[in-house]
Amino acid sequence: TALLGFVGFEASAVFSEESKNPRRTVPAATYTALIVICGVYALASWAMVVHFGGGEVAKVAGDQGPGMLFGMSNSTMAEIATVLFMTSLFAAMLSFHNAVGRYMFALGRERVLPGVLGRTNLRNGAPQAASVAQSVVGLLVIVGYAIAGWDPTVRLFFWLGTTGGFGVLALITVTAIAVLVYFARDPQGENLWRRVIAPSLALIGLLYMMWAGIDNYATLLGVPPGSTQAWALPGSYAVVAVIGILYGLLLRTTNPRVYEGIGMGANAPARREQTSMFGQREPYSDARTRTR
């Protein structure tokens, strides 16, 4: 949950293509988001400890959940805070939807995923196809839970929310490794702090967080140690990683132009016209070059 509270700060890099000066704008936006998030959480935590007492705050949190923060004031403020909490949940879901849609759009644009996902709205350039695909996937999950009769609060919101947070942690950890490897091959004129020191410190901290998460996954889910969920949910990412690696090797052999363009976005060598994974020839499109 603590990790999910910080999810979204990395989204500034996703919008680098729309920035006039990404080398200045992206770091400024990222650091500003981190400072604001840390400040809000630190202040809220301090306020709860002062109000309930250091010896009682953990017990109250277990009994009341998110409501403990709202119970620190009068009933009117509690009602207002509850409404704001619900709207913030909607905003959080919207941001997750947007982030997933942008990644699907980027992979579709590079033809790693079906090229249709790289198509944009003719009027505003938004990644419409990827957004619709994300909505359909979400709807299918909800319908599946409803048909199976599973508790959506525990099995969907809590279990999968926790697993999603762990997945984000895994992605950030892999990204830290990728940064080190990338700059080891091509320094790009960056200084030692940006090339080695900062990503190395980040990697050490992230690896420790991943180990702690895996070691305490049953506690995070609220299930007995050794339960199937405690190893199957985090283990699913290993399965996905293997599938991704195998697919990458397949692309490198069967479609090297697509493989060379992975991660290059609008600078992909085969960006103007490319053969999709299904063999169709499809026009390139992005937020600036719209499909016709």
Coordinates of C-alpha atoms in Angstrom, one line a residue:
T1 CA 0.0 0.0 0.0
A2 CA 2.8 2.4 0.8
L3 CA 4.4 1.7 -2.6
L4 CA 1.1 2.2 -4.4
G5 CA 0.9 5.6 -2.7
F6 CA 3.9 6.7 -4.8
V7 CA 2.8 5.1 -8.0
G8 CA 2.5 7.8 -10.7
F9 CA 5.5 9.9 -10.0
E10 CA 7.4 8.0 -12.8
A11 CA 4.6 9.0 -15.3
S12 CA 6.4 12.3 -16.0
A13 CA 8.8 10.4 -18.2
V14 CA 6.0 8.9 -20.3
F15 CA 5.0 12.4 -21.4
S16 CA 8.6 13.5 -22.4
E17 CA 7.6 13.5 -26.1
E18 CA 5.1 16.3 -25.4
S19 CA 7.6 18.4 -23.4
K20 CA 9.5 21.3 -25.0
N21 CA 12.5 20.6 -22.9
P22 CA 12.3 17.1 -21.4
R23 CA 15.7 17.1 -19.9
R24 CA 14.6 20.0 -17.6
T25 CA 10.8 19.5 -17.4
V26 CA 10.8 15.7 -16.6
P27 CA 13.2 15.8 -13.7
A28 CA 11.5 18.9 -12.3
A29 CA 8.1 17.3 -12.4
T30 CA 9.4 14.0 -11.0
Y31 CA 11.2 15.6 -8.0
T32 CA 8.3 18.0 -7.3
A33 CA 5.8 15.0 -7.2
L34 CA 8.1 13.1 -4.9
I35 CA 8.5 16.0 -2.5
V36 CA 4.8 16.8 -2.4
I37 CA 3.8 13.1 -1.9
C38 CA 6.4 12.6 0.9
G39 CA 5.3 15.8 2.6
V40 CA 1.6 14.9 2.6
Y41 CA 2.2 11.4 3.8
A42 CA 4.7 12.5 6.5
L43 CA 2.3 15.1 7.8
A44 CA -0.7 12.8 7.8
S45 CA 1.3 10.1 9.6
W46 CA 2.5 12.5 12.2
A47 CA -1.0 13.9 12.8
M48 CA -2.4 10.4 13.3
V49 CA 0.3 9.5 15.8
V50 CA -0.2 12.7 17.8
H51 CA -4.0 12.3 17.8
F52 CA -4.3 8.6 18.7
G53 CA -1.0 8.2 20.5
G54 CA 2.1 6.2 19.4
G55 CA 1.0 3.1 21.3
E56 CA -2.6 3.0 19.9
V57 CA -2.2 4.2 16.3
A58 CA -1.5 0.7 14.9
K59 CA -4.5 -0.9 16.7
V60 CA -6.8 1.9 15.6
A61 CA -5.6 1.6 12.0
G62 CA -6.4 -2.1 12.1
D63 CA -9.9 -1.5 13.5
Q64 CA -10.9 1.5 11.4
G65 CA -8.8 1.3 8.2
P66 CA -8.9 4.5 6.1
G67 CA -11.7 5.8 8.3
M68 CA -9.2 6.5 11.1
L69 CA -8.0 9.6 9.3
F70 CA -11.5 10.9 8.9
G71 CA -12.3 10.3 12.5
M72 CA -9.8 12.8 13.7
S73 CA -12.2 15.7 13.2
N74 CA -15.9 16.4 13.5
S75 CA -18.7 14.7 11.6
T76 CA -19.0 17.4 8.9
M77 CA -15.3 17.3 8.1
A78 CA -15.4 13.5 8.1
E79 CA -18.2 13.5 5.5
I80 CA -16.3 16.0 3.3
A81 CA -13.1 13.9 3.7
T82 CA -15.0 10.7 2.7
V83 CA -16.3 12.3 -0.5
L84 CA -12.8 13.6 -1.3
F85 CA -11.5 10.1 -0.6
M86 CA -13.9 8.5 -3.1
T87 CA -13.1 11.1 -5.8
S88 CA -9.4 10.5 -5.2
L89 CA -9.9 6.8 -5.8
F90 CA -11.6 7.6 -9.1
A91 CA -8.6 9.9 -10.0
A92 CA -6.2 7.1 -9.0
M93 CA -8.0 4.6 -11.2
L94 CA -8.0 7.1 -14.1
S95 CA -4.3 7.6 -13.7
F96 CA -3.7 3.9 -13.8
H97 CA -5.9 3.6 -16.8
N98 CA -4.0 6.4 -18.5
A99 CA -0.6 4.9 -17.7
V100 CA -1.5 1.4 -19.0
G101 CA -3.1 2.9 -22.1
R102 CA 0.1 4.9 -22.8
Y103 CA 2.3 1.8 -22.5
M104 CA 0.0 -0.2 -24.7
F105 CA 0.0 2.7 -27.2
A106 CA 3.8 2.8 -27.2
L107 CA 4.1 -0.9 -27.7
G108 CA 1.5 -0.8 -30.5
R109 CA 3.3 2.0 -32.2
E110 CA 6.5 0.0 -32.2
R111 CA 4.6 -3.0 -33.4
V112 CA 5.6 -5.1 -30.4
L113 CA 1.8 -5.5 -29.8
P114 CA -0.8 -5.3 -32.6
G115 CA -0.4 -2.1 -34.5
V116 CA -4.0 -1.1 -34.0
L117 CA -3.1 -0.2 -30.4
G118 CA -0.9 2.6 -31.8
R119 CA -3.7 4.4 -33.5
T120 CA -4.8 7.7 -32.2
N121 CA -8.0 9.8 -32.3
L122 CA -8.2 11.8 -35.5
R123 CA -9.3 15.0 -33.6
N124 CA -7.2 15.2 -30.5
G125 CA -4.4 12.7 -31.0
A126 CA -5.2 10.7 -27.9
P127 CA -4.3 6.9 -27.9
Q128 CA -7.9 5.9 -28.3
A129 CA -7.5 2.3 -29.4
A130 CA -5.2 1.5 -26.4
S131 CA -7.6 3.2 -24.0
V132 CA -10.6 1.2 -25.3
A133 CA -8.6 -2.1 -25.1
Q134 CA -7.7 -1.3 -21.5
S135 CA -11.3 -0.6 -20.7
V136 CA -12.4 -3.9 -22.3
V137 CA -9.8 -5.9 -20.3
G138 CA -10.9 -4.2 -17.1
L139 CA -14.6 -5.0 -17.9
L140 CA -13.8 -8.7 -18.6
V141 CA -12.0 -9.0 -15.3
I142 CA -15.0 -7.5 -13.4
V143 CA -17.5 -9.7 -15.2
G144 CA -15.3 -12.8 -14.5
Y145 CA -15.3 -12.0 -10.8
A146 CA -19.0 -11.5 -10.8
I147 CA -19.7 -14.8 -12.6
A148 CA -17.3 -16.7 -10.3
G149 CA -18.9 -15.0 -7.2
W150 CA -15.5 -13.9 -5.8
D151 CA -15.4 -11.2 -3.2
P152 CA -14.3 -8.1 -5.2
T153 CA -13.1 -6.2 -2.1
V154 CA -10.7 -8.9 -1.0
R155 CA -9.8 -10.8 -4.1
L156 CA -9.9 -8.0 -6.7
F157 CA -9.3 -4.7 -4.9
F158 CA -7.0 -5.9 -2.1
W159 CA -5.2 -9.0 -3.5
L160 CA -4.7 -7.8 -7.1
G161 CA -4.1 -4.2 -5.9
T162 CA -1.3 -5.5 -3.7
T163 CA 0.0 -7.6 -6.5
G164 CA -0.1 -4.7 -8.9
G165 CA 2.0 -2.6 -6.4
F166 CA 4.5 -5.5 -6.3
G167 CA 4.5 -5.5 -10.1
V168 CA 5.3 -1.8 -10.3
L169 CA 8.1 -2.4 -7.8
A170 CA 9.5 -5.1 -10.0
L171 CA 9.3 -2.9 -13.1
I172 CA 11.1 0.0 -11.4
T173 CA 13.8 -2.5 -10.2
V174 CA 14.3 -3.8 -13.7
T175 CA 14.4 -0.2 -15.0
A176 CA 17.2 0.6 -12.5
I177 CA 19.2 -2.3 -13.9
A178 CA 18.4 -1.2 -17.5
V179 CA 19.7 2.3 -16.7
L180 CA 23.1 0.9 -15.5
V181 CA 23.4 -1.4 -18.5
Y182 CA 22.4 1.4 -21.0
F183 CA 24.9 3.9 -19.7
A184 CA 27.6 1.3 -19.4
R185 CA 27.3 0.8 -23.2
D186 CA 26.8 4.4 -24.1
P187 CA 27.5 7.2 -21.4
Q188 CA 25.6 9.8 -23.5
G189 CA 27.7 12.5 -22.0
E190 CA 26.1 12.1 -18.6
N191 CA 28.1 12.5 -15.3
L192 CA 29.1 9.7 -12.9
W193 CA 26.2 10.5 -10.6
R194 CA 23.5 10.0 -13.2
R195 CA 25.2 7.0 -14.9
V196 CA 26.3 4.9 -12.0
I197 CA 25.9 6.3 -8.4
A198 CA 22.2 7.2 -8.4
P199 CA 20.9 4.2 -10.3
S200 CA 23.1 1.9 -8.2
L201 CA 21.8 3.3 -4.9
A202 CA 18.2 3.0 -6.3
L203 CA 18.8 -0.6 -7.3
I204 CA 20.1 -1.6 -3.8
G205 CA 17.1 -0.1 -2.1
L206 CA 14.7 -1.6 -4.7
L207 CA 16.2 -5.1 -4.4
Y208 CA 15.8 -5.0 -0.6
M209 CA 12.2 -3.9 -1.0
M210 CA 11.5 -6.7 -3.4
W211 CA 13.0 -9.3 -1.1
A212 CA 11.1 -7.9 1.9
G213 CA 7.9 -8.0 -0.2
I214 CA 8.3 -11.6 -1.3
D215 CA 9.3 -12.7 2.2
N216 CA 6.2 -11.1 3.7
Y217 CA 3.8 -11.6 0.9
A218 CA 1.4 -13.7 2.9
T219 CA 1.2 -11.0 5.5
L220 CA 0.6 -8.4 2.8
L221 CA -2.4 -10.4 1.5
G222 CA -3.6 -11.4 5.0
V223 CA -3.5 -15.1 4.2
P224 CA -1.7 -17.9 6.2
P225 CA 2.0 -18.5 5.3
G226 CA 2.4 -21.1 2.6
S227 CA -0.9 -20.3 1.0
T228 CA -1.2 -20.7 -2.8
Q229 CA -1.9 -17.0 -3.2
A230 CA 1.3 -16.0 -1.3
W231 CA 3.5 -17.6 -4.0
A232 CA 1.3 -17.8 -7.1
L233 CA 0.5 -14.1 -7.3
P234 CA 4.1 -12.7 -7.2
G235 CA 5.2 -15.8 -9.1
S236 CA 3.0 -14.8 -12.0
Y237 CA 5.4 -12.0 -12.9
A238 CA 8.2 -14.5 -13.4
V239 CA 6.0 -16.4 -15.9
V240 CA 5.2 -13.2 -17.7
A241 CA 8.8 -12.2 -17.7
V242 CA 9.8 -15.5 -19.3
I243 CA 7.1 -15.2 -22.0
G244 CA 8.3 -11.6 -22.7
I245 CA 11.9 -12.7 -23.1
L246 CA 10.9 -15.6 -25.4
Y247 CA 8.8 -13.2 -27.5
G248 CA 11.7 -10.7 -27.7
L249 CA 14.0 -13.5 -28.9
L250 CA 11.4 -14.5 -31.5
L251 CA 11.1 -10.8 -32.7
R252 CA 14.9 -10.5 -32.9
T253 CA 15.0 -13.6 -35.2
T254 CA 11.8 -13.1 -37.3
N255 CA 11.4 -9.3 -37.3
P256 CA 14.7 -7.5 -36.5
R257 CA 13.4 -4.1 -37.5
V258 CA 10.7 -4.2 -34.8
Y259 CA 13.2 -5.6 -32.3
E260 CA 15.7 -2.8 -32.9
G261 CA 12.9 -0.2 -32.4
I262 CA 11.8 -1.4 -29.0
G263 CA 11.8 1.5 -26.6
M264 CA 12.7 4.1 -29.2
G265 CA 9.2 5.4 -29.7
A266 CA 8.9 7.9 -32.5
N267 CA 12.6 7.3 -33.3
A268 CA 12.1 3.6 -34.1
P269 CA 13.8 2.7 -37.4
A270 CA 10.7 1.1 -38.8
R271 CA 8.2 3.7 -37.4
R272 CA 6.7 5.0 -40.7
E273 CA 5.5 1.7 -41.9
Q274 CA 5.9 -1.7 -40.3
T275 CA 4.7 -5.2 -40.5
S276 CA 2.6 -6.0 -37.5
M277 CA 2.9 -9.2 -35.5
F278 CA 0.0 -10.5 -37.5
G279 CA 1.6 -9.8 -40.9
Q280 CA -0.5 -6.7 -41.9
R281 CA 1.2 -3.6 -43.3
E282 CA -0.1 -0.7 -41.1
P283 CA 0.6 3.0 -41.2
Y284 CA 2.5 4.6 -38.4
S285 CA 0.7 6.9 -36.0
D286 CA 1.3 8.6 -32.7
A287 CA 0.0 11.6 -30.8
R288 CA 1.5 14.0 -33.4
T289 CA 1.2 11.9 -36.6
R290 CA -2.4 10.9 -36.7
T291 CA -3.9 8.1 -38.8
R292 CA -5.8 9.0 -41.8

